[in-house]
Tab-separated table of C-alpha atoms in Angstrom:
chain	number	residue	atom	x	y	z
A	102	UNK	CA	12.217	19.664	-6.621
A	103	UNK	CA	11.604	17.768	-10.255
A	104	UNK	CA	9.520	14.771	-11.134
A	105	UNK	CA	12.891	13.123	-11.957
A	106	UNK	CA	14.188	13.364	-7.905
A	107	UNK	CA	10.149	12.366	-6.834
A	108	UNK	CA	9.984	9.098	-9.073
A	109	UNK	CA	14.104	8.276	-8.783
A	110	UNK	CA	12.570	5.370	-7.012
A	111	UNK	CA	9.821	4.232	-9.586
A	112	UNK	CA	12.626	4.882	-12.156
A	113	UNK	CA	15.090	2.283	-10.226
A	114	UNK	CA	12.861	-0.291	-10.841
A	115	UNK	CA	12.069	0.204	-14.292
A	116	UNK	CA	15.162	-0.437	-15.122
A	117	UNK	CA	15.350	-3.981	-13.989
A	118	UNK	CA	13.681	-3.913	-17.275
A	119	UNK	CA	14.003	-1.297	-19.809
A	120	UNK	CA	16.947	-1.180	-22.242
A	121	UNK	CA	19.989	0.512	-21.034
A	122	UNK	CA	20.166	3.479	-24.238
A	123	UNK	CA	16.837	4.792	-22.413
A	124	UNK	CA	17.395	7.707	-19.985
A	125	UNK	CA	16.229	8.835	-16.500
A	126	UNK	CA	14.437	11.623	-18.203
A	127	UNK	CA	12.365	9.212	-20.833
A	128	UNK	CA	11.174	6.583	-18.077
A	129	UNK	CA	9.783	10.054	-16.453
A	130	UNK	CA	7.877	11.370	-19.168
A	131	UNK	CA	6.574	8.276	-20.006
A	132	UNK	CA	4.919	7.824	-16.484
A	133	UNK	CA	3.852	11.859	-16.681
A	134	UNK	CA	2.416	11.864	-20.251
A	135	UNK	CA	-0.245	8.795	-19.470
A	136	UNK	CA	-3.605	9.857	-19.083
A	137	UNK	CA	-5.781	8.158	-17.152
A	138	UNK	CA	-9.650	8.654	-16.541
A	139	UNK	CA	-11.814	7.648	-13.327
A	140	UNK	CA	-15.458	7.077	-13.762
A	141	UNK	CA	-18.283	6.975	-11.205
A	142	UNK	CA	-21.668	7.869	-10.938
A	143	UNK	CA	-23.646	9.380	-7.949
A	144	UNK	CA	-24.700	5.454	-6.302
A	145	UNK	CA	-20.951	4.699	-6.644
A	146	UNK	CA	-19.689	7.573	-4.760
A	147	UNK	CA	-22.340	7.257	-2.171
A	148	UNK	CA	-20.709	5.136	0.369
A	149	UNK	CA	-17.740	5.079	2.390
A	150	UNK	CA	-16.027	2.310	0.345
A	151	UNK	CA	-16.869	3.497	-3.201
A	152	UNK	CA	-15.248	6.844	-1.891
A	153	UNK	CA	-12.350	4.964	-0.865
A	154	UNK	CA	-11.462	2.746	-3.728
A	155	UNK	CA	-11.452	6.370	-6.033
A	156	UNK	CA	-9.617	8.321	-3.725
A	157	UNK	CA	-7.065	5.599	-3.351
A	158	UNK	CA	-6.615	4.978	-6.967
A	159	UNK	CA	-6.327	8.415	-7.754
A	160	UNK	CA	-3.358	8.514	-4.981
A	161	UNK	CA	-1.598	5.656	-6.106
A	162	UNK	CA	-1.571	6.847	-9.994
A	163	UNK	CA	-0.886	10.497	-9.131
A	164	UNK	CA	2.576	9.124	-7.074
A	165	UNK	CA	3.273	7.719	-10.116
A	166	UNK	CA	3.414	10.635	-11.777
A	167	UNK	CA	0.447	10.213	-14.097
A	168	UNK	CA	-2.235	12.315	-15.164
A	169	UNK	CA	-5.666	11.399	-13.415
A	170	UNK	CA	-8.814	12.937	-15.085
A	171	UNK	CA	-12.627	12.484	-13.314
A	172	UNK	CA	-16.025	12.708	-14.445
A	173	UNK	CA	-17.386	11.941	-11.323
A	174	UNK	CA	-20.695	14.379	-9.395
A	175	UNK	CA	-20.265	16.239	-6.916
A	176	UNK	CA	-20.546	14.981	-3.986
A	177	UNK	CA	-19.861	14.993	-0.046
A	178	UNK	CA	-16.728	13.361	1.183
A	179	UNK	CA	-18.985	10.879	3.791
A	180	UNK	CA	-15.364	10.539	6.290
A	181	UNK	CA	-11.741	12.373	5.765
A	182	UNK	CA	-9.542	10.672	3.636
A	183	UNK	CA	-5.993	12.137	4.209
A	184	UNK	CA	-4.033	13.559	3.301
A	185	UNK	CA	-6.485	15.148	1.122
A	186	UNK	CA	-8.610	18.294	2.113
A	187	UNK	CA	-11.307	19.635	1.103
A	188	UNK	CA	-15.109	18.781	1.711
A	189	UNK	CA	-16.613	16.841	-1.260
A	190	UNK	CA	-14.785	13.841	-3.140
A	191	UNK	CA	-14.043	16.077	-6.367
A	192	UNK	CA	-13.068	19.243	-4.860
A	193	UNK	CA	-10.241	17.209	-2.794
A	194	UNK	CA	-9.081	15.060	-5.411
A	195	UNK	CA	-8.586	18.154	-8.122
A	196	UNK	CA	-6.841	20.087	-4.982
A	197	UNK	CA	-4.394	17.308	-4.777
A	198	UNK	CA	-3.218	17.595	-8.154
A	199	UNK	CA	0.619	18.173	-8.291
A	200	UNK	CA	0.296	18.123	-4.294
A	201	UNK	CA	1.322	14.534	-4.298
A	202	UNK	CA	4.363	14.466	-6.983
A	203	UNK	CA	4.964	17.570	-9.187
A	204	UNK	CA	3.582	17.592	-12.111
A	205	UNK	CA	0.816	15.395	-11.506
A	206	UNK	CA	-2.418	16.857	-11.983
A	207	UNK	CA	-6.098	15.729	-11.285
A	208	UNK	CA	-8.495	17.663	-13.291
A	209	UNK	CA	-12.043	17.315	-14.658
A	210	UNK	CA	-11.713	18.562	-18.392
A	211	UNK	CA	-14.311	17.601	-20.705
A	212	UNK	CA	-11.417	17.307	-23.597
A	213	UNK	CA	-9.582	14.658	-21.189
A	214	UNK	CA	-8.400	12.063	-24.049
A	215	UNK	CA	-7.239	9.379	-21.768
A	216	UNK	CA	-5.515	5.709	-23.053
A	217	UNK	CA	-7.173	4.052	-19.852
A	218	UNK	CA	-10.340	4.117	-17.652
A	219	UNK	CA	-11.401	3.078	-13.984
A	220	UNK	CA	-14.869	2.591	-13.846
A	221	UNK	CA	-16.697	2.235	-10.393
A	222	UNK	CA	-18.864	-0.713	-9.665
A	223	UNK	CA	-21.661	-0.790	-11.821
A	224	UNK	CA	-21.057	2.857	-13.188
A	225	UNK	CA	-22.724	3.219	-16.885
A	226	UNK	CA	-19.718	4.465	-19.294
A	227	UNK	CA	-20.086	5.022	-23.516
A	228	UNK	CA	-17.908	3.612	-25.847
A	229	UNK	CA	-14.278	4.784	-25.812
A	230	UNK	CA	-11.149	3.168	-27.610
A	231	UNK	CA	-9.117	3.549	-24.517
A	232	UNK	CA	-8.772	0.292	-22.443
A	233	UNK	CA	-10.725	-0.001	-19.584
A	234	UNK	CA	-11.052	-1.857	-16.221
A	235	UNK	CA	-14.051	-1.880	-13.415
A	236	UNK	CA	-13.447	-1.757	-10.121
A	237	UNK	CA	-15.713	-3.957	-7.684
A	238	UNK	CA	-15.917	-5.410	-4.431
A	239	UNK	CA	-17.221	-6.440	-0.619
A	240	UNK	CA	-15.701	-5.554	2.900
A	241	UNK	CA	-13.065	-7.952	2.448
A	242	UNK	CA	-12.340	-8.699	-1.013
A	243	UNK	CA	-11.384	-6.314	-4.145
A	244	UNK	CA	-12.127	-7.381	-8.132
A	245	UNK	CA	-10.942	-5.419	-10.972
A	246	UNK	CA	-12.352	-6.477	-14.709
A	247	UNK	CA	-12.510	-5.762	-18.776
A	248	UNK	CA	-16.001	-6.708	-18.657
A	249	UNK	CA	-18.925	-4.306	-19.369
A	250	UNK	CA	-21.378	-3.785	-16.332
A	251	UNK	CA	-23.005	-7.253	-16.211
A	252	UNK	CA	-22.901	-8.971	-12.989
A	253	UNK	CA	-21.336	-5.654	-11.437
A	254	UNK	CA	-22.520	-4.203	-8.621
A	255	UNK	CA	-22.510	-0.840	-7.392
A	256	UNK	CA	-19.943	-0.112	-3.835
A	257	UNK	CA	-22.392	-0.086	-0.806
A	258	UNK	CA	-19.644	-1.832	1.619
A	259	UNK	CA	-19.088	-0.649	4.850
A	260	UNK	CA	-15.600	-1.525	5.524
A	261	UNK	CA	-13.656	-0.389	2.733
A	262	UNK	CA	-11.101	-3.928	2.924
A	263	UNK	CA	-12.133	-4.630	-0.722
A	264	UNK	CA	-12.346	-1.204	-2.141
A	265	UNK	CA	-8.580	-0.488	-1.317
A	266	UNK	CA	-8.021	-3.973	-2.857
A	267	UNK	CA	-9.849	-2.877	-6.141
A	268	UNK	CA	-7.479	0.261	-5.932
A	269	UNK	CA	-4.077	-1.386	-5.685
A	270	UNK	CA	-5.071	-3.817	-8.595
A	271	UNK	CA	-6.112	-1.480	-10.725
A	272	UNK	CA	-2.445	0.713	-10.030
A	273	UNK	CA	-0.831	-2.537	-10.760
A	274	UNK	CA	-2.551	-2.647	-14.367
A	275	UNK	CA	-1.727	1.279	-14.771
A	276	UNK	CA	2.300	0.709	-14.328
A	277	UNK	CA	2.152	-2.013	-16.760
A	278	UNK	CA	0.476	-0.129	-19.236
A	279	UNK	CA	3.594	2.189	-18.709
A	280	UNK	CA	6.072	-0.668	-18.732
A	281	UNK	CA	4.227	-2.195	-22.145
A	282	UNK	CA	5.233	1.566	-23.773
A	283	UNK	CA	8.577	1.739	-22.985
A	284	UNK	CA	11.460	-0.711	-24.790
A	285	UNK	CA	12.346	-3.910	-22.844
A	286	UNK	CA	15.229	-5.072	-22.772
A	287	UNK	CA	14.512	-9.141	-22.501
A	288	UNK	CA	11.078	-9.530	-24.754
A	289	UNK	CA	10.627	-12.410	-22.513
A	290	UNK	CA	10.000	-9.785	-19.332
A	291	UNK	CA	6.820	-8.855	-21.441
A	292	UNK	CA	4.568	-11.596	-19.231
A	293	UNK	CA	4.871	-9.473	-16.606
A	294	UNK	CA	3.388	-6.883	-17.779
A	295	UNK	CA	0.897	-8.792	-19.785
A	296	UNK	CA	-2.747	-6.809	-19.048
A	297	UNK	CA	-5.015	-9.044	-16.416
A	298	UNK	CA	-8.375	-9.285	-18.246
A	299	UNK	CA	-9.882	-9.969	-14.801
A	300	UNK	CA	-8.365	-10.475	-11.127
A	301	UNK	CA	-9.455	-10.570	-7.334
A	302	UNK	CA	-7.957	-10.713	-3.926
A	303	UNK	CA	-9.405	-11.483	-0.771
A	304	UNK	CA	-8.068	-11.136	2.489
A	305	UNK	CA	-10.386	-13.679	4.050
A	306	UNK	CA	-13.750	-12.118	5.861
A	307	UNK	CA	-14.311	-12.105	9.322
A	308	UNK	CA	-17.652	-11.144	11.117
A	309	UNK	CA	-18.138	-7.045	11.051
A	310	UNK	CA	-17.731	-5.529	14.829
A	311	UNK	CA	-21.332	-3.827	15.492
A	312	UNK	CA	-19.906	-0.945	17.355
A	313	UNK	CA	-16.420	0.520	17.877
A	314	UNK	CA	-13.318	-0.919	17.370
A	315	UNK	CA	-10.691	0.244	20.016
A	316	UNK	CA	-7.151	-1.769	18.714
A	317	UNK	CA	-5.810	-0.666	21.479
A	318	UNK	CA	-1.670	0.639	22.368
A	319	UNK	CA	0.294	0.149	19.086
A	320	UNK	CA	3.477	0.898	18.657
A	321	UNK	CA	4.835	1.972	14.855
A	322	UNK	CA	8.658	1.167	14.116
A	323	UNK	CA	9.254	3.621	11.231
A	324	UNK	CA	7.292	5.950	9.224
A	325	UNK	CA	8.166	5.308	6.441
A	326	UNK	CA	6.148	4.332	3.231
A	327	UNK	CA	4.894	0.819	4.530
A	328	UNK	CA	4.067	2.339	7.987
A	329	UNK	CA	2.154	5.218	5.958
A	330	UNK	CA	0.018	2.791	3.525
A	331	UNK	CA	-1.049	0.936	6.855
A	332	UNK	CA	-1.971	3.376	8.932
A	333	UNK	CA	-3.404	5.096	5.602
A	334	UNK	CA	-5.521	1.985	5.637
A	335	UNK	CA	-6.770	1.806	9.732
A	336	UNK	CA	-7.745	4.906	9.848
A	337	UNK	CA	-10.481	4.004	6.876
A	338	UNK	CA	-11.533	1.479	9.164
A	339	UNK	CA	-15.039	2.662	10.254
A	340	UNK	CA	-15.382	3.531	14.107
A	341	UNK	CA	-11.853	2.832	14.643
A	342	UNK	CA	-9.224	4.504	17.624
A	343	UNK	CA	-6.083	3.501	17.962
A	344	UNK	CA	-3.255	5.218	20.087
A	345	UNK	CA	0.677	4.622	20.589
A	346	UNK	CA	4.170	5.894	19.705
A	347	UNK	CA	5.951	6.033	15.969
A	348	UNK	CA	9.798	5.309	15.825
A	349	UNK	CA	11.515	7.184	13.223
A	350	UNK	CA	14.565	9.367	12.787
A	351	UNK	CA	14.792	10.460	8.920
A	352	UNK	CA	12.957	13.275	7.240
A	353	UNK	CA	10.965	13.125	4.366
A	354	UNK	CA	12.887	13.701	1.175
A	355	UNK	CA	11.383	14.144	-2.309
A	356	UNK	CA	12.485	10.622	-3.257
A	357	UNK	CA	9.311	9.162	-0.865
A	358	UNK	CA	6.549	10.761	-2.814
A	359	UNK	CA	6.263	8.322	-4.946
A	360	UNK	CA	4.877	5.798	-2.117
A	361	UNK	CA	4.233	7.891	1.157
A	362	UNK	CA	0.160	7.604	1.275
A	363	UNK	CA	0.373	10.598	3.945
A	364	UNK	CA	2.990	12.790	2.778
A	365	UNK	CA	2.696	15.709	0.237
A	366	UNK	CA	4.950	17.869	-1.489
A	367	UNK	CA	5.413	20.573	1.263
A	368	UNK	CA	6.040	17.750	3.955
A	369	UNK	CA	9.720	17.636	2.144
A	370	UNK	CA	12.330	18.379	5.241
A	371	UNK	CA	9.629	17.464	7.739
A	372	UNK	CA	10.068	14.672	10.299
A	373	UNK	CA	8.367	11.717	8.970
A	374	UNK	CA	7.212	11.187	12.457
A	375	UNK	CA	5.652	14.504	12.793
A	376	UNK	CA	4.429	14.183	9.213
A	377	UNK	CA	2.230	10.811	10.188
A	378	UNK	CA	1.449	12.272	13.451
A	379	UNK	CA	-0.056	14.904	12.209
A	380	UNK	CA	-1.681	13.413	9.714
A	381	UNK	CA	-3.666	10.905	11.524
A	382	UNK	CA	-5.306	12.803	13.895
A	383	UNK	CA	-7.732	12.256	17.031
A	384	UNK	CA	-8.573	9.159	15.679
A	385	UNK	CA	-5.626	7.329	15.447
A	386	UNK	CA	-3.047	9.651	18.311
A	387	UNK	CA	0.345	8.664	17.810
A	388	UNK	CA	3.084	10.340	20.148
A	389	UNK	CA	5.921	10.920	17.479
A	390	UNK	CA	9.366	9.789	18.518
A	391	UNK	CA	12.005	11.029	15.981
A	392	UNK	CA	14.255	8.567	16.988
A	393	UNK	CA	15.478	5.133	15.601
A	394	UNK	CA	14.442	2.539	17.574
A	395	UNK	CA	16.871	0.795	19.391
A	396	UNK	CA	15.635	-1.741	21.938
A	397	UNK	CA	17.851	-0.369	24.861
A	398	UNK	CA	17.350	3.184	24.480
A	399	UNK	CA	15.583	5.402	27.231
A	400	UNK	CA	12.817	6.502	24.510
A	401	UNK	CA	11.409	2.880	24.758
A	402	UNK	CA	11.175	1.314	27.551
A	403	UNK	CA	8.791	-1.216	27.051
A	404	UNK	CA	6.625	-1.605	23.547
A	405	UNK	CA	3.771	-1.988	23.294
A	406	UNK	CA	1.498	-4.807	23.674
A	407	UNK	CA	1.112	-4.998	19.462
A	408	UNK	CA	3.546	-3.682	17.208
A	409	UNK	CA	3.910	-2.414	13.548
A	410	UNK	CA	6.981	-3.191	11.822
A	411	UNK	CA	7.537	-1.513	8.305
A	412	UNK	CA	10.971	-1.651	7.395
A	413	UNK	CA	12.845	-3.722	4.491
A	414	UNK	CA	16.321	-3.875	6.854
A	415	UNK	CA	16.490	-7.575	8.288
A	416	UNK	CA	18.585	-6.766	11.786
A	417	UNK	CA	16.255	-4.004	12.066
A	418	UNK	CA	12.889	-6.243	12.547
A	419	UNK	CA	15.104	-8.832	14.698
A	420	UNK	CA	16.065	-5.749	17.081
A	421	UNK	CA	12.092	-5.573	17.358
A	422	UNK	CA	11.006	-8.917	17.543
A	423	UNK	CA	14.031	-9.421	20.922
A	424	UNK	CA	12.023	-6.613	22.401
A	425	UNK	CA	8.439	-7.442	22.095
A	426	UNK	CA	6.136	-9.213	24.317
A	427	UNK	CA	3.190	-9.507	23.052
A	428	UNK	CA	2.207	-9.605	18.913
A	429	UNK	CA	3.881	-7.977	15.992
A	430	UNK	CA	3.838	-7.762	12.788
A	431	UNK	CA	6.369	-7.047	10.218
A	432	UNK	CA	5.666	-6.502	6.340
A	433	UNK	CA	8.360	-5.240	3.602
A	434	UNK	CA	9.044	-5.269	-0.215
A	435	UNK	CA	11.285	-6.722	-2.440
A	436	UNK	CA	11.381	-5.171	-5.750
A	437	UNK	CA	7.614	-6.274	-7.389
A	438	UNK	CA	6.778	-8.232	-4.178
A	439	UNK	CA	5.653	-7.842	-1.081
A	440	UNK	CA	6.461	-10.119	2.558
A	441	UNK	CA	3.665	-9.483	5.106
A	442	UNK	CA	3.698	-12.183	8.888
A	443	UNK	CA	2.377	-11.949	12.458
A	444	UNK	CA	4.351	-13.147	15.099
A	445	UNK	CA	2.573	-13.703	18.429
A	446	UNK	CA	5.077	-14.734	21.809
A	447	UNK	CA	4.088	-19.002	21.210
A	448	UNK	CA	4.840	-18.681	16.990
A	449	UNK	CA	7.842	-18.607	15.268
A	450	UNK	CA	8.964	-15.455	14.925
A	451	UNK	CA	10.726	-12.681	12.536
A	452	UNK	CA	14.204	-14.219	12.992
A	453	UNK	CA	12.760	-17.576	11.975
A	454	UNK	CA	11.541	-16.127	8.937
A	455	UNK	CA	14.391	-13.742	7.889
A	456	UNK	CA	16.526	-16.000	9.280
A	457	UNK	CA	20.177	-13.995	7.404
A	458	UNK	CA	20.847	-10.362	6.962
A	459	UNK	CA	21.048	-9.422	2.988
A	460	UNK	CA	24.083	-6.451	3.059
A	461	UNK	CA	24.394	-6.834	-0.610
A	462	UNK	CA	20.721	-5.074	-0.633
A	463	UNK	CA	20.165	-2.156	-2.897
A	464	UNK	CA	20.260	1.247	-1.179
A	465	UNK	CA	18.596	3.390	-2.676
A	466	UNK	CA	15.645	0.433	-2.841
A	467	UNK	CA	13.676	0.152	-5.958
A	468	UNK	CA	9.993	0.692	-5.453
A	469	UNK	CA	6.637	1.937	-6.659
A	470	UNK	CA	3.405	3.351	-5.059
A	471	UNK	CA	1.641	0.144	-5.069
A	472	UNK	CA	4.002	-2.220	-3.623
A	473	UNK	CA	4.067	-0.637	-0.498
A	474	UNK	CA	0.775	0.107	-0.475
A	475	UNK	CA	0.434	-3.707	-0.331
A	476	UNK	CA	2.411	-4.216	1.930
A	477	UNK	CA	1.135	-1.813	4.292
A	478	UNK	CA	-2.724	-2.485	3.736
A	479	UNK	CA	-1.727	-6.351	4.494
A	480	UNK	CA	-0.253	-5.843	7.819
A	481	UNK	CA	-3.664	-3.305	8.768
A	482	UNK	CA	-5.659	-6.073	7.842
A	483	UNK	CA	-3.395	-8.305	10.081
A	484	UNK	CA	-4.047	-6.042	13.020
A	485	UNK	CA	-7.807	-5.520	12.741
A	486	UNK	CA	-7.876	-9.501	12.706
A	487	UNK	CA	-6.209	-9.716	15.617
A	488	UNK	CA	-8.001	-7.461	17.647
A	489	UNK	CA	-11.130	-9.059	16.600
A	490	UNK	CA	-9.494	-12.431	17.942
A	491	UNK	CA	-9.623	-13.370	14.440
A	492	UNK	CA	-5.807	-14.138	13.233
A	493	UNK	CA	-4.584	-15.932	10.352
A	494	UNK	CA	-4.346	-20.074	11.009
A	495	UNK	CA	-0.589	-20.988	11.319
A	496	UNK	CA	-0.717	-22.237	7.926
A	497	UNK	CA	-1.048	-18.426	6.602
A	498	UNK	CA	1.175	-16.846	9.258
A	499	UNK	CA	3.375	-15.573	6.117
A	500	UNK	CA	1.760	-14.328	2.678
A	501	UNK	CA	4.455	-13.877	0.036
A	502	UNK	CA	2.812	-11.829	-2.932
A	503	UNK	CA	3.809	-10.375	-5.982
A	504	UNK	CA	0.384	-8.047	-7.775
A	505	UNK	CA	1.903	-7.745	-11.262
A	506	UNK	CA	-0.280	-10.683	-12.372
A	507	UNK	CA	-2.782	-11.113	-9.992
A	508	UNK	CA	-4.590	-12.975	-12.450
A	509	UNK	CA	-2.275	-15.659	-11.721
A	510	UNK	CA	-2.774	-18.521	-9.387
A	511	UNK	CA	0.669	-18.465	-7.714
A	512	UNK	CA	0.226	-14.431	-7.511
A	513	UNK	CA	0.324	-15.220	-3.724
A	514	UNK	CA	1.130	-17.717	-1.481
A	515	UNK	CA	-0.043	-18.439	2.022
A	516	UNK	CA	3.024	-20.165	4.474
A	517	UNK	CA	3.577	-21.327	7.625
A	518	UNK	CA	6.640	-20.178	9.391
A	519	UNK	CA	8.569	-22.846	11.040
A	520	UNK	CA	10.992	-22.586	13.872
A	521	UNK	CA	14.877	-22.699	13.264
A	522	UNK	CA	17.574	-23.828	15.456
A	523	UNK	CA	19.967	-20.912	14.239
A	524	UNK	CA	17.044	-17.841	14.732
A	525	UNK	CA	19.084	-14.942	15.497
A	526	UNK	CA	16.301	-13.813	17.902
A	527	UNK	CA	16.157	-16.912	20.050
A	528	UNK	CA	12.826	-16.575	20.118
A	529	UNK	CA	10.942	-19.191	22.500
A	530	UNK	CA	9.924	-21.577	19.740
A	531	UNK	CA	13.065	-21.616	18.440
A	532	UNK	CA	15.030	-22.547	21.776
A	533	UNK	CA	12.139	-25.546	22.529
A	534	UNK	CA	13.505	-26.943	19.223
């Protein structure tokens, strides 16, 4: 295995972009020759979330191929954070280098001469003429910023919502530092990728349970990259169980590195089924069916009361949606952006929303590490808010986002899903129409 076959799909998307003369092999290097450094100090890295938010990032640049250098202390990793291993927050992040996509190493030179910088929280940092961004946050809501340590405050959250926030925006601002080096083809595509001087998200807070969270039987339809980033993101989720079945007959090729949050290099040929399985552990026990799911088959029988649905095809998540009961939810990308709804059995569901099939879709899809992860940590967050008979209002049953410029105030829309007369689920909504 090569870089090139691990980042084929990072490269796909690119070149949307990028000028035609410029090879498979240049878009690469450019993503493997950035250097980027991660900053924290001992307060940082003391809680849960502030572990989070650096582990994440360093994830989410490595499966981009990039070169992730720490000056971080030593210390104790305070939960596990798969698919890493090791016992203290350094030791597993420089054991992960190349682990994740070849080539890409984590490493805590003192000669490190990186072009950007992650800073955590409040984290004290000298003068460097890289650019630089500071990650900060609550439970719920994520903030990434230019601005020196004023006003920051170190991570002390307990739910780490807002730390894997901070981590996705701060991979969005790494790819378009790559995307500002390499030669556009339409200058006018250069807004995109336009640095965000400062940005937040927020995915609305809800009262913190005092004890243990049980969400219950959840069933997983694929495990595949968005399946991976959520359940990368629940089992994060202080105090959390959660058991159920995942639905997925491929294997993991080299092409999903660059956006599986629970797969590493040697997991190549593996069941992804097996792969998540595995990786998720007592907490979250997931009986691994290496099967697609088809409603009718023996394998199924009857979901379960809440379902995940992480898959891009369109017929696939009405297939679902005809056989659930109770609630599900269904996320999936589109190039830069990212679809995430709940459907419970009285709203309008799936079908209503994807309402035609797209065959003229790309196959292989274009995508990049934090897209997904998006997408994934959206429909977690979904879940959680449902079991803590907190769900979105109607109004936000459907967030359409694209993070490129999440300094932007149409960055993300909230919408309400309305019933159709022609829903090719017939769900009950649609038929009282």
């Amino acid at each position: 295995m090569t870089a090139l076959e691990e980042l084929n799909r990072t490269i796909l998307l690119c070149r949307d972009y990028v000028v035609d003369a410029l090879s498979d092999e240049e878009i690469c290097q450019c993503f493997q020759s950035r250097k980027v450094l991660c900053v924290s100090d001992l307060r940082n890295l003391s809680s849960h979330s502030g572990q989070t938010a650096l582990v994440t990032l360093v994830s989410l640049l490595s499966r981009m191929g990039m070169q992730v250098g720490l000056s971080i202390p030593e210390v104790a990793l305070l939960s596990p954070q798969p698919p890493l291993l090791g016992q203290s927050v350094r030791e597993s992040l420089i054991a992960s280098g190349e682990t994740l996509v070849t080539g890409a190493t984590v490493r805590c030179d003192s000669d490190f001469n990186p072009e950007m910088i992650f800073v955590l929280g409040n984290t004290e940092i000298g003068s460097s003429h890289a650019v630089s961004w500071r990650l900060c946050g609550t439970d719920w809501q994520g903030a990434l910023s230019m601005e020196k340590t004023a006003g920051s405050q170190p991570w002390a959250a307990e739910w780490p919502v807002g730390s894997m926030v901070s981590a996705a925006l701060a991979a969005n601002e790494a790819f378009k530092f790559v995307m500002r080096c390499l030669p556009l083809r339409d200058q006018a595509a250069r807004v995109f990728f336009e640095p965000s001087r400062s940005c937040d998200w927020n995915f609305g807070s809800v009262p913190l349970p005092k004890g243990s969270v049980d969400l219950g039987q959840v069933d997983v339809i694929s495990a595949g990259a968005i399946s991976q980033a959520s359940l990368y993101a629940v089992m994060r989720f202080p105090r959390v169980q959660m058991r159920g079945r995942i639905f997925d007959d491929d294997l993991t090729a080299a092409s999903n590195l660059n956006r599986n949050m629970l797969s590493v290099v040697t997991d190549v040929g593996t069941s992804k089924v097996q792969v998540v399985a595995r990786c998720c552990g007592t907490k979250l026990q997931f009986d691994p069916v290496p099967k697609r799911f088809f409603g009718n088959s023996f394998e199924v029988r009857e979901l379960a009361p809440r379902v995940l649905v992480g898959v891009d095809d369109i017929p696939s998540r009405w297939e679902v949606q005809r056989h659930t009961l109770g609630w599900v939810a269904v996320s999936g990308t589109s190039h830069f952006s990212i679809s995430s709804s709940a459907h419970s059995p009285n709203e309008p569901c799936c079908g209503c929303l994807h309402p035609v099939d797209d065959p003229a879709g790309a196959n292989p899809i274009p995508t990049v590490s934090f897209v997904s992860f998006w997408a994934g940590l959206a429909m977690a967050v979904r879940l959680l808010r449902e079991v803590l008979a907190s769900p979105y209002s109607p109004d936000r049953q459907h967030l359409w986002l694209t993070p490129l410029r999440m300094d932007q105030p149409r960055a993300a829309m909230w919408l309400p899903v309305a019933p159709r007369h022609d829903c090719p689920v017939h769900c009950m909504t649609s038929r009282l129409l």
